[in-house]
Coordinates of C-alpha atoms in Angstrom, one line a residue:
M21 CA -2.4 1.4 10.1
A22 CA -1.6 4.8 12.0
L23 CA 2.1 3.9 12.1
I24 CA 2.2 2.8 8.6
K25 CA 0.7 6.4 7.5
K26 CA 3.3 8.0 9.8
I27 CA 6.1 6.5 8.4
T28 CA 4.8 7.3 4.7
L29 CA 4.4 10.8 5.0
G30 CA 7.7 11.0 6.8
F31 CA 9.8 9.0 4.4
V32 CA 8.0 10.1 1.1
A33 CA 10.2 13.5 1.2
A34 CA 13.4 12.0 2.2
H35 CA 13.1 9.3 -0.9
H36 CA 12.1 11.9 -3.4
A37 CA 15.6 12.7 -4.8
V38 CA 16.1 9.0 -5.0
T39 CA 13.3 8.6 -8.4
N40 CA 15.7 10.3 -11.0
A41 CA 18.7 7.9 -9.9
F42 CA 17.2 5.4 -10.5
Q43 CA 15.6 6.2 -13.7
S44 CA 20.0 6.9 -14.7
T45 CA 21.7 3.4 -14.5
P46 CA 22.0 0.5 -12.9
V47 CA 22.7 -0.5 -9.4
M48 CA 26.3 -1.0 -7.9
G49 CA 26.3 -2.5 -4.5
Y50 CA 26.8 -5.5 -2.4
N51 CA 24.4 -8.4 -1.8
S52 CA 24.8 -11.3 0.7
Y53 CA 23.1 -14.2 -1.0
N54 CA 26.1 -16.0 -3.1
Q55 CA 28.2 -15.5 0.3
V56 CA 25.9 -17.1 2.3
S57 CA 22.7 -17.9 1.1
C58 CA 19.7 -17.2 2.9
S59 CA 22.1 -17.4 6.2
P60 CA 23.1 -13.8 6.7
S61 CA 24.1 -12.2 10.1
E62 CA 24.7 -9.4 12.1
S63 CA 28.2 -10.2 12.2
Q64 CA 28.2 -11.0 8.4
M65 CA 26.8 -8.0 7.1
T66 CA 28.7 -5.9 9.3
A67 CA 31.8 -7.6 8.1
A68 CA 30.9 -7.0 4.4
I69 CA 29.9 -3.4 4.8
N70 CA 33.1 -3.0 6.6
A71 CA 35.2 -4.7 3.5
M72 CA 33.2 -2.8 0.6
A73 CA 34.5 0.3 2.6
S74 CA 38.0 -0.5 3.2
R75 CA 39.0 -2.4 0.7
G76 CA 37.6 1.2 -1.8
F77 CA 34.8 -0.4 -3.2
L78 CA 32.2 2.5 -2.4
A79 CA 34.7 5.0 -4.0
A80 CA 34.4 2.9 -7.1
G81 CA 30.4 3.3 -7.0
Y82 CA 29.5 0.0 -5.2
K83 CA 26.7 2.5 -3.2
Y84 CA 24.1 -0.4 -2.2
I85 CA 24.4 -2.7 0.8
Q86 CA 21.5 -5.5 0.5
L87 CA 20.5 -7.9 2.5
D88 CA 19.0 -10.8 0.8
C89 CA 16.6 -13.8 2.3
G90 CA 17.0 -14.8 5.5
W91 CA 16.7 -11.5 7.9
G92 CA 13.5 -12.6 8.5
A93 CA 12.0 -14.5 11.6
R94 CA 11.9 -18.2 11.0
D95 CA 8.3 -19.1 12.4
N96 CA 6.6 -17.1 9.9
S97 CA 5.7 -14.1 12.3
R98 CA 4.5 -10.9 12.0
N99 CA 4.5 -7.9 14.0
A100 CA 1.7 -7.6 16.2
S101 CA 1.5 -3.7 15.9
T102 CA 2.8 -2.9 12.7
G103 CA 1.8 -6.5 10.9
A104 CA 5.5 -6.4 9.4
I105 CA 7.7 -9.5 8.8
N106 CA 9.4 -9.6 12.1
V107 CA 13.3 -10.0 12.3
D108 CA 15.4 -13.3 12.9
T109 CA 16.6 -11.4 16.6
G110 CA 18.9 -14.6 16.9
A111 CA 20.6 -13.8 13.6
F112 CA 20.5 -10.1 14.0
P113 CA 20.5 -9.3 17.9
S114 CA 20.5 -5.5 17.1
G115 CA 17.8 -5.4 15.0
L116 CA 18.3 -4.2 11.3
Q117 CA 18.0 -0.7 12.2
S118 CA 21.5 -0.6 13.7
L119 CA 22.7 -2.6 10.7
S120 CA 21.2 -0.1 8.4
Q121 CA 22.3 3.0 10.2
T122 CA 26.4 1.6 10.1
A123 CA 26.5 1.2 6.1
R124 CA 24.6 4.7 5.8
S125 CA 27.2 6.4 8.5
K126 CA 29.9 5.0 5.8
G127 CA 28.3 6.0 2.7
F128 CA 26.2 3.2 1.5
T129 CA 22.5 3.4 0.4
W130 CA 20.3 0.9 2.3
S131 CA 18.3 -1.9 0.1
M132 CA 16.1 -5.0 1.5
Y133 CA 14.8 -8.1 0.3
S134 CA 11.3 -10.0 0.1
D135 CA 8.7 -11.9 -1.7
A136 CA 5.8 -11.8 -3.4
G137 CA 4.3 -14.9 -2.4
V138 CA 3.0 -16.4 0.8
R139 CA 7.1 -17.4 2.3
M140 CA 10.2 -15.8 0.9
C141 CA 12.6 -17.9 -0.7
D142 CA 15.0 -19.7 1.4
A143 CA 17.4 -22.4 1.6
V144 CA 14.8 -24.5 3.8
A145 CA 11.8 -25.7 2.0
P146 CA 9.4 -25.1 2.6
S147 CA 10.4 -21.9 3.7
P148 CA 9.5 -20.6 7.4
V149 CA 9.8 -17.4 6.2
A150 CA 6.8 -15.1 6.0
G151 CA 6.5 -13.2 2.1
S152 CA 4.6 -9.9 1.4
L153 CA 1.8 -11.4 -0.5
G154 CA -1.0 -9.5 1.3
H155 CA 1.2 -7.4 3.7
E156 CA 2.2 -5.1 1.0
A157 CA 1.4 -2.0 2.9
A158 CA 2.9 -3.3 6.1
D159 CA 6.4 -4.7 5.0
A160 CA 7.0 -1.5 2.7
A161 CA 6.8 0.8 5.6
F162 CA 9.1 -1.6 7.6
F163 CA 11.4 -0.9 4.5
A164 CA 11.1 2.8 4.9
S165 CA 11.7 2.9 8.3
L166 CA 15.1 1.6 7.7
N167 CA 15.6 4.0 5.3
A168 CA 15.7 1.4 2.5
Q169 CA 16.3 2.7 -0.3
Y170 CA 15.8 -0.1 -3.1
V171 CA 13.8 -3.7 -2.7
K172 CA 14.6 -6.9 -4.2
Y173 CA 11.3 -8.5 -4.5
D174 CA 11.5 -12.2 -4.9
N175 CA 9.0 -15.3 -6.6
C176 CA 8.6 -18.2 -4.1
Y177 CA 6.0 -19.6 -2.5
A178 CA 3.8 -17.9 -5.0
D179 CA 0.7 -19.9 -5.0
G180 CA 1.0 -21.2 -1.7
P181 CA 3.5 -22.8 1.3
A182 CA 4.6 -26.4 0.5
A183 CA 7.5 -26.9 -0.9
S184 CA 6.1 -28.3 -3.6
Q185 CA 5.3 -24.4 -4.5
N186 CA 8.5 -22.9 -3.6
A187 CA 10.0 -21.8 -6.9
P188 CA 7.5 -21.8 -9.9
K189 CA 8.9 -21.5 -13.4
T190 CA 6.1 -22.1 -16.0
A191 CA 4.3 -18.8 -17.3
R192 CA 1.7 -17.1 -14.9
T193 CA -1.1 -14.7 -15.4
D194 CA -0.5 -12.7 -12.2
F195 CA 2.8 -11.3 -12.5
P196 CA 1.8 -7.7 -12.9
T197 CA -0.6 -7.8 -10.5
R198 CA 1.4 -9.3 -7.6
F199 CA 4.3 -7.5 -8.5
R200 CA 2.3 -3.9 -9.0
T201 CA 1.0 -4.0 -5.4
M202 CA 4.2 -3.8 -3.9
W203 CA 5.2 -1.4 -6.2
N204 CA 2.6 1.0 -5.3
A205 CA 3.3 0.4 -1.6
L206 CA 7.3 1.3 -1.8
Q207 CA 6.2 4.3 -4.2
S208 CA 3.8 5.6 -1.3
V209 CA 6.1 5.2 1.0
G210 CA 9.2 7.0 -1.2
I211 CA 11.3 4.1 -2.0
S212 CA 11.9 4.4 -5.3
G213 CA 13.6 1.3 -6.6
M214 CA 12.4 -2.3 -6.8
L215 CA 14.1 -5.3 -8.8
V216 CA 11.2 -8.1 -10.2
C217 CA 12.6 -10.8 -9.3
Q218 CA 11.0 -13.6 -11.3
W219 CA 13.8 -15.4 -13.0
G220 CA 12.9 -14.3 -16.7
T221 CA 9.5 -16.4 -16.1
P222 CA 7.2 -15.1 -19.0
Y223 CA 3.9 -13.6 -18.6
S224 CA 0.7 -15.5 -19.7
S225 CA -1.0 -12.4 -21.3
P226 CA -4.4 -11.7 -23.0
T227 CA -2.5 -11.9 -26.3
G228 CA 0.4 -14.3 -25.6
L229 CA 3.4 -15.0 -23.6
E230 CA 5.5 -11.9 -22.6
G231 CA 8.8 -11.8 -21.3
P232 CA 9.5 -9.5 -18.2
N233 CA 11.4 -6.5 -20.4
D234 CA 7.7 -5.8 -21.4
W235 CA 5.5 -6.6 -18.7
T236 CA 7.7 -5.1 -15.9
R237 CA 7.7 -1.7 -17.7
G238 CA 6.1 1.0 -15.0
I239 CA 5.9 -1.4 -12.0
S240 CA 9.7 -1.1 -11.2
T241 CA 13.3 0.2 -12.2
S242 CA 15.0 -3.5 -13.0
F243 CA 13.9 -6.8 -14.2
R244 CA 15.3 -10.2 -13.6
L245 CA 16.2 -11.7 -17.0
S246 CA 17.5 -15.1 -16.4
D247 CA 16.7 -17.8 -13.7
D248 CA 19.4 -17.3 -10.2
I249 CA 23.2 -17.7 -11.7
V250 CA 25.3 -20.2 -9.7
T251 CA 29.0 -21.5 -10.3
G252 CA 30.7 -22.1 -13.1
F253 CA 30.9 -20.3 -16.6
S254 CA 28.2 -22.8 -17.7
N255 CA 25.9 -20.5 -16.2
V256 CA 27.2 -17.5 -17.3
Y257 CA 26.8 -18.7 -20.9
R258 CA 23.0 -19.5 -20.0
I259 CA 22.5 -16.0 -18.9
Y260 CA 24.3 -14.2 -21.8
N261 CA 22.4 -16.3 -24.4
E262 CA 18.7 -15.4 -22.7
A263 CA 20.2 -11.4 -22.6
I264 CA 20.6 -11.2 -26.5
H265 CA 17.4 -10.7 -27.8
I266 CA 16.2 -8.4 -24.6
A267 CA 19.4 -6.0 -25.1
K268 CA 18.3 -5.9 -28.9
S269 CA 14.8 -5.4 -28.3
G270 CA 15.0 -2.2 -27.7
L271 CA 13.1 -2.0 -24.3
I272 CA 15.8 -1.7 -21.6
G273 CA 17.7 1.7 -20.6
P274 CA 17.2 4.7 -17.9
G275 CA 14.6 3.6 -15.1
H276 CA 14.0 0.1 -16.8
F277 CA 17.2 -2.3 -16.6
A278 CA 17.9 -5.7 -17.3
D279 CA 19.2 -7.7 -14.4
A280 CA 21.4 -10.7 -15.0
D281 CA 21.8 -11.6 -11.8
L282 CA 24.6 -11.5 -9.0
L283 CA 28.3 -11.4 -9.7
E284 CA 30.1 -14.7 -9.3
V285 CA 33.6 -12.7 -9.3
G286 CA 35.4 -13.8 -6.2
N287 CA 33.8 -17.5 -5.8
P288 CA 34.7 -20.4 -7.3
G289 CA 33.9 -22.5 -10.5
M290 CA 35.5 -20.0 -12.8
T291 CA 39.0 -19.2 -14.1
F292 CA 40.2 -15.5 -13.7
D293 CA 39.5 -15.0 -17.3
E294 CA 35.9 -16.1 -17.0
Q295 CA 35.5 -14.1 -14.3
A296 CA 36.6 -10.7 -16.0
T297 CA 34.8 -11.5 -19.0
H298 CA 31.4 -12.0 -16.4
F299 CA 32.5 -8.5 -14.7
A300 CA 33.1 -7.2 -18.7
F301 CA 29.4 -8.3 -20.1
W302 CA 27.7 -7.5 -17.1
A303 CA 28.9 -3.9 -17.3
M304 CA 28.7 -3.6 -21.0
V305 CA 25.0 -5.0 -21.1
K306 CA 24.1 -2.6 -18.2
S307 CA 23.2 -5.4 -15.9
A308 CA 23.0 -4.2 -11.9
L309 CA 27.0 -4.9 -10.5
M310 CA 26.4 -6.4 -7.3
I311 CA 29.4 -8.1 -5.2
S312 CA 27.8 -11.1 -3.7
T313 CA 31.1 -13.1 -1.9
D314 CA 33.7 -12.7 0.6
V315 CA 35.0 -9.2 -0.2
N316 CA 37.5 -9.9 2.4
A317 CA 39.3 -12.7 1.0
L318 CA 39.0 -11.2 -2.8
S319 CA 42.8 -10.5 -4.0
A320 CA 43.9 -7.5 -5.2
Q321 CA 43.8 -9.0 -9.0
T322 CA 40.2 -9.6 -8.6
V323 CA 39.5 -6.5 -6.7
A324 CA 41.5 -4.5 -10.1
V325 CA 38.7 -6.7 -12.1
L326 CA 35.9 -5.2 -9.7
Q327 CA 37.0 -1.2 -9.8
N328 CA 37.6 -1.2 -13.6
S329 CA 36.6 2.2 -13.7
D330 CA 36.6 2.3 -17.7
L331 CA 34.5 -1.1 -17.3
I332 CA 32.4 0.7 -14.5
A333 CA 32.2 4.5 -16.3
I334 CA 30.3 2.3 -19.2
N335 CA 28.0 0.3 -17.0
Q336 CA 27.2 3.8 -15.5
D337 CA 26.4 6.0 -18.7
S338 CA 24.1 8.3 -19.0
A339 CA 22.8 6.5 -22.5
G340 CA 21.8 3.5 -20.7
K341 CA 22.0 0.9 -23.8
P342 CA 22.9 -1.8 -23.5
I343 CA 25.6 -3.5 -26.1
T344 CA 24.1 -5.8 -28.7
L345 CA 25.3 -8.6 -30.5
V346 CA 26.7 -8.3 -33.9
Q347 CA 27.5 -11.5 -35.0
R348 CA 28.2 -15.1 -33.6
F349 CA 30.7 -17.3 -35.3
T350 CA 30.2 -20.4 -33.6
N351 CA 32.2 -22.6 -31.5
D352 CA 34.4 -19.3 -32.2
Y353 CA 33.7 -16.0 -30.7
D354 CA 31.2 -13.2 -30.5
I355 CA 30.8 -9.4 -31.1
W356 CA 29.4 -6.7 -29.0
I357 CA 28.8 -2.8 -30.0
G358 CA 26.6 -0.5 -27.9
D359 CA 26.4 3.3 -27.9
L360 CA 27.5 5.4 -24.9
S361 CA 26.1 9.0 -24.3
N362 CA 29.5 11.2 -25.7
G363 CA 29.3 9.4 -29.3
D364 CA 31.6 7.1 -28.0
K365 CA 31.2 2.9 -28.4
A366 CA 31.7 0.0 -26.2
V367 CA 33.3 -2.9 -28.0
L368 CA 33.2 -6.8 -26.3
A369 CA 34.4 -9.4 -28.0
V370 CA 34.0 -12.5 -26.2
D371 CA 36.3 -15.9 -27.0
L372 CA 33.9 -19.5 -27.6
S373 CA 36.3 -21.8 -28.6
N374 CA 38.0 -22.0 -24.5
K375 CA 41.4 -21.9 -25.5
T376 CA 44.3 -19.0 -25.8
R377 CA 44.1 -17.4 -29.5
T378 CA 44.3 -13.8 -31.0
L379 CA 40.6 -12.4 -30.9
T380 CA 40.4 -9.9 -33.8
V381 CA 37.8 -7.1 -34.1
N382 CA 37.3 -5.4 -38.2
F383 CA 36.0 -2.7 -37.5
S384 CA 33.7 -3.2 -41.0
I385 CA 31.2 -5.7 -39.2
L386 CA 30.4 -2.9 -37.0
G387 CA 29.6 -0.1 -39.9
I388 CA 33.3 1.8 -38.6
A389 CA 35.6 2.8 -41.2
S390 CA 37.9 3.7 -38.2
A391 CA 38.2 4.9 -34.5
N392 CA 40.5 6.1 -31.9
V393 CA 40.9 2.1 -29.6
K394 CA 41.4 2.2 -25.8
N395 CA 41.7 -1.6 -24.6
L396 CA 40.0 -1.6 -21.5
W397 CA 42.0 -4.2 -19.9
D398 CA 45.3 -3.4 -20.0
Q399 CA 45.0 0.5 -21.0
S400 CA 47.1 0.8 -24.2
T401 CA 45.6 2.7 -26.9
A402 CA 45.9 2.9 -31.1
T403 CA 44.6 5.9 -32.9
G404 CA 42.7 6.0 -36.2
I405 CA 42.4 2.0 -36.6
S406 CA 40.6 -0.1 -38.5
S407 CA 40.6 -3.5 -37.2
Y408 CA 42.6 -4.1 -33.1
S409 CA 44.0 -7.6 -32.3
K410 CA 45.0 -9.0 -29.2
S411 CA 45.7 -12.1 -27.8
V412 CA 43.4 -13.5 -24.8
N413 CA 43.0 -16.6 -22.9
A414 CA 40.6 -19.0 -22.5
H415 CA 37.1 -17.4 -22.7
G416 CA 38.7 -14.0 -22.7
T417 CA 37.6 -11.0 -23.9
L418 CA 38.8 -7.4 -25.4
A419 CA 36.8 -5.3 -24.0
L420 CA 37.2 -1.9 -25.8
R421 CA 36.2 1.8 -26.0
L422 CA 36.3 3.2 -29.2
S423 CA 36.2 6.9 -30.0
S424 CA 36.5 9.7 -33.1
V425 CA 34.6 7.4 -34.7
K426 CA 34.3 7.6 -38.2
S427 CA 31.3 5.8 -39.8
S428 CA 31.1 3.7 -43.0
T429 CA 30.1 5.1 -46.4
A430 CA 29.5 1.4 -47.4
S431 CA 25.8 1.3 -48.5
A432 CA 23.8 -1.2 -47.7
P433 CA 23.7 -4.5 -49.2
K434 CA 21.3 -5.5 -51.3
I435 CA 19.6 -9.2 -50.1
N436 CA 18.1 -11.8 -51.9
W437 CA 15.8 -13.4 -49.2
A438 CA 13.9 -16.9 -49.3
E439 CA 11.0 -17.9 -47.1
A440 CA 11.4 -21.0 -45.0
E441 CA 7.9 -22.1 -45.6
A442 CA 8.2 -22.4 -48.9
G443 CA 10.8 -24.4 -49.1
A444 CA 11.1 -28.6 -48.9
L445 CA 10.0 -30.0 -45.5
S446 CA 10.6 -33.5 -45.0
S447 CA 10.8 -36.0 -42.2
G448 CA 8.4 -33.9 -39.7
A449 CA 9.3 -30.5 -40.7
A450 CA 6.0 -28.6 -41.5
K451 CA 5.2 -24.8 -42.1
A452 CA 2.9 -23.6 -39.3
S453 CA 1.2 -19.5 -38.9
C454 CA 3.2 -17.3 -37.2
S455 CA 2.1 -13.9 -37.2
G456 CA 5.9 -11.7 -36.2
C457 CA 7.1 -13.6 -39.4
S458 CA 7.6 -12.1 -43.1
G459 CA 5.1 -13.7 -44.9
G460 CA 2.8 -15.3 -42.2
S461 CA 4.3 -18.7 -41.7
K462 CA 7.5 -20.3 -40.4
A463 CA 9.0 -23.9 -40.9
G464 CA 9.5 -25.5 -37.5
N465 CA 9.5 -29.0 -36.7
L466 CA 13.2 -28.6 -37.4
G467 CA 14.8 -32.3 -36.1
G468 CA 13.7 -34.5 -33.3
S469 CA 13.0 -38.1 -33.8
G470 CA 12.5 -38.0 -37.5
N471 CA 15.2 -35.2 -38.3
G472 CA 12.7 -32.9 -40.0
T473 CA 14.8 -31.2 -42.3
L474 CA 14.5 -28.0 -44.8
I475 CA 16.1 -27.1 -47.8
L476 CA 16.0 -24.3 -50.0
S477 CA 16.6 -24.1 -53.4
N478 CA 17.1 -21.9 -56.3
I479 CA 19.5 -19.8 -54.1
L480 CA 21.4 -17.1 -56.3
T481 CA 24.2 -14.9 -54.8
S482 CA 27.0 -12.9 -55.4
Q483 CA 29.8 -13.9 -53.4
A484 CA 31.2 -17.7 -52.3
T485 CA 31.5 -16.8 -48.6
Q486 CA 29.6 -14.5 -46.7
S487 CA 27.4 -13.6 -43.9
V488 CA 23.8 -15.2 -44.6
R489 CA 21.2 -13.9 -42.8
F490 CA 18.6 -15.8 -41.0
D491 CA 14.6 -14.8 -39.1
Y492 CA 13.8 -17.2 -36.8
I493 CA 12.3 -18.2 -33.6
N494 CA 13.3 -19.3 -30.9
G495 CA 10.9 -19.4 -27.4
E496 CA 12.6 -22.8 -25.3
V497 CA 13.7 -20.8 -22.5
G498 CA 16.6 -22.7 -20.0
F499 CA 16.1 -22.7 -16.3
S500 CA 18.5 -25.1 -14.9
F501 CA 21.3 -24.4 -13.7
G502 CA 24.5 -25.1 -15.6
T503 CA 22.5 -27.7 -17.9
A504 CA 20.5 -25.5 -20.1
E505 CA 22.8 -22.8 -22.3
N506 CA 19.0 -20.7 -23.9
E507 CA 20.1 -22.1 -27.3
R508 CA 19.3 -24.6 -30.0
L509 CA 21.8 -25.8 -32.3
A510 CA 21.4 -26.7 -36.1
S511 CA 23.5 -28.0 -39.0
V512 CA 23.5 -25.9 -42.0
S513 CA 24.7 -27.3 -45.3
V514 CA 25.6 -25.3 -48.2
N515 CA 25.2 -27.0 -51.5
G516 CA 25.4 -30.6 -50.0
K517 CA 29.1 -29.9 -48.3
A518 CA 29.5 -30.6 -44.9
P519 CA 27.5 -28.9 -42.3
V520 CA 28.5 -26.1 -40.3
T521 CA 27.1 -26.4 -36.3
V522 CA 25.2 -22.8 -35.6
S523 CA 24.1 -21.8 -32.8
F524 CA 20.9 -20.1 -32.3
P525 CA 19.9 -18.0 -28.9
L526 CA 16.7 -17.6 -27.2
S527 CA 14.9 -15.2 -29.4
G528 CA 11.9 -14.4 -26.9
Y529 CA 9.2 -16.6 -25.2
N530 CA 6.7 -16.4 -27.9
W531 CA 6.8 -19.1 -30.8
D532 CA 4.3 -17.4 -32.6
K533 CA 6.0 -13.8 -33.2
D534 CA 8.7 -13.9 -31.7
V535 CA 11.5 -13.4 -34.2
Y536 CA 15.0 -12.6 -33.9
A537 CA 15.6 -10.5 -37.5
N538 CA 19.0 -10.5 -39.2
Y539 CA 21.0 -13.4 -37.4
L540 CA 24.3 -13.5 -39.5
V541 CA 25.8 -16.7 -40.0
Q542 CA 29.2 -17.3 -41.9
L543 CA 28.6 -19.7 -44.6
S544 CA 30.7 -20.7 -47.7
G545 CA 31.1 -22.9 -50.2
F546 CA 28.3 -21.1 -52.7
S547 CA 28.3 -20.6 -56.9
T548 CA 28.3 -17.3 -58.0
S549 CA 27.6 -18.6 -61.0
S550 CA 24.5 -21.0 -60.9
A551 CA 22.1 -21.5 -58.1
N552 CA 22.4 -23.0 -54.7
T553 CA 20.4 -24.6 -52.2
I554 CA 21.1 -24.5 -48.3
T555 CA 19.6 -27.3 -45.7
V556 CA 18.7 -27.0 -42.5
F557 CA 18.4 -30.1 -40.1
A558 CA 19.6 -30.0 -35.9
S559 CA 22.6 -31.1 -34.5
G560 CA 22.4 -33.8 -32.7
S561 CA 19.0 -35.2 -31.3
G562 CA 17.1 -32.2 -30.2
F563 CA 15.3 -29.5 -32.3
A564 CA 16.5 -27.2 -34.5
P565 CA 14.7 -23.5 -34.1
D566 CA 11.7 -22.6 -36.6
I567 CA 13.2 -20.5 -39.6
D568 CA 11.6 -17.5 -40.7
R569 CA 13.6 -16.6 -44.0
V570 CA 17.0 -16.8 -44.8
G571 CA 18.5 -14.4 -46.6
V572 CA 22.1 -13.9 -49.1
L573 CA 24.1 -11.0 -50.8
A574 CA 22.2 -10.5 -53.9

């Protein structure tokens, strides 16, 4: 304990200046996991450090070198004197101090990894590497001795060392206590940054389920919003859908950023355009930008994506505000917008059709009359325009920065709302209580084996084609790699016409209160002279979301 106290006193002053940095912008750097899984080595990490420096990444803003899982001794051992996890000297014969010094000598900041369980996550199950649970002070002191300034803190083996206890994904009651213990230990030795890596798993609080955007406030500087990313665009889409409600919540920003996991840019499994979309979204939603690939093997074209100074500037903007979804045109495209500190707007349009086509952003949907535009991919500009169009490849994007923005003077539309629970519910669909819903109730169980159905009648509106507003709940979190897309699909029909398949992304974790309000769905076929019906049921054999209410233009 004497050694721990000595290290604590020595490093508090040295790390004091880091606090403000972690309250301002997302981290950028390199992490070893996607390149080598839990098998890093001294030679591999040295090569990564050298490549990050020589290929211009430090100069571009990628500051952190983070050693992920696999650095600990593979016999679950701890240092007899300090109590800290022993280093795997086979993989790191010179120890970690020299590796940290190598990184810092080139201008990087050192970052470490551990786990809030009895063992670390590892590619081998059960893991042979000790975790930090019950030893937080000793491990925090060790990290401080390495001059670490940021720690990724994982969630494997929280209940014990058995293989079946590897990666618990059910809601838990112990998240705040386990993670706060390490947070306090890190703070006491002057380490100001911590990522809570719990894969977007909800906390079972006394008042119901809470997502990490709620319960991690005050006990970390960032939190993982999803399960691990792996190769393939479907995994980007899975995380992308999980980020929608978190970005909308207003709970993230400086000092509390949502981390969408490591970048897959440079790894196999995605086209170049999909990788560019992946990067642009991570940058604009204010995720950490952690490169995790063989940096030496990156093509010049891929390096240009990762070092796009305009997107990095948006990621590092001092306002720290993520883009939020404006509207999803199902199976077509999404439009996002976010505020920047100088009054500019970040805009992202994402192709969901998976084909080469022209994307158009009409600024009226953004509440903007006109603006100057910079295309952040090709650097082209336009002045004083009210819409922007450009051809993109499959799953490509329009990444735009709008300046000299003139807001629209159009008044807010008047909406006629219909409470879903007051509609006709059949085939198993049923009214259910809902504390977060407008009328205290919702329509649930839409779909399933009985194909539960909701019909809203006597709907009066002034427009035949319009963006209809849905207030809904989808709390079905999907963790599986590549198979769960964190959306529920519904079929929506107007006046008995052919139904439209609508994607409703995850709205939160609590089916009783996590309502996504004013989700816009483009529908046509309304009569402007007589009453209309809107029918909602599931698309396929699954379930549609629960519906609170539906609003049309008066």
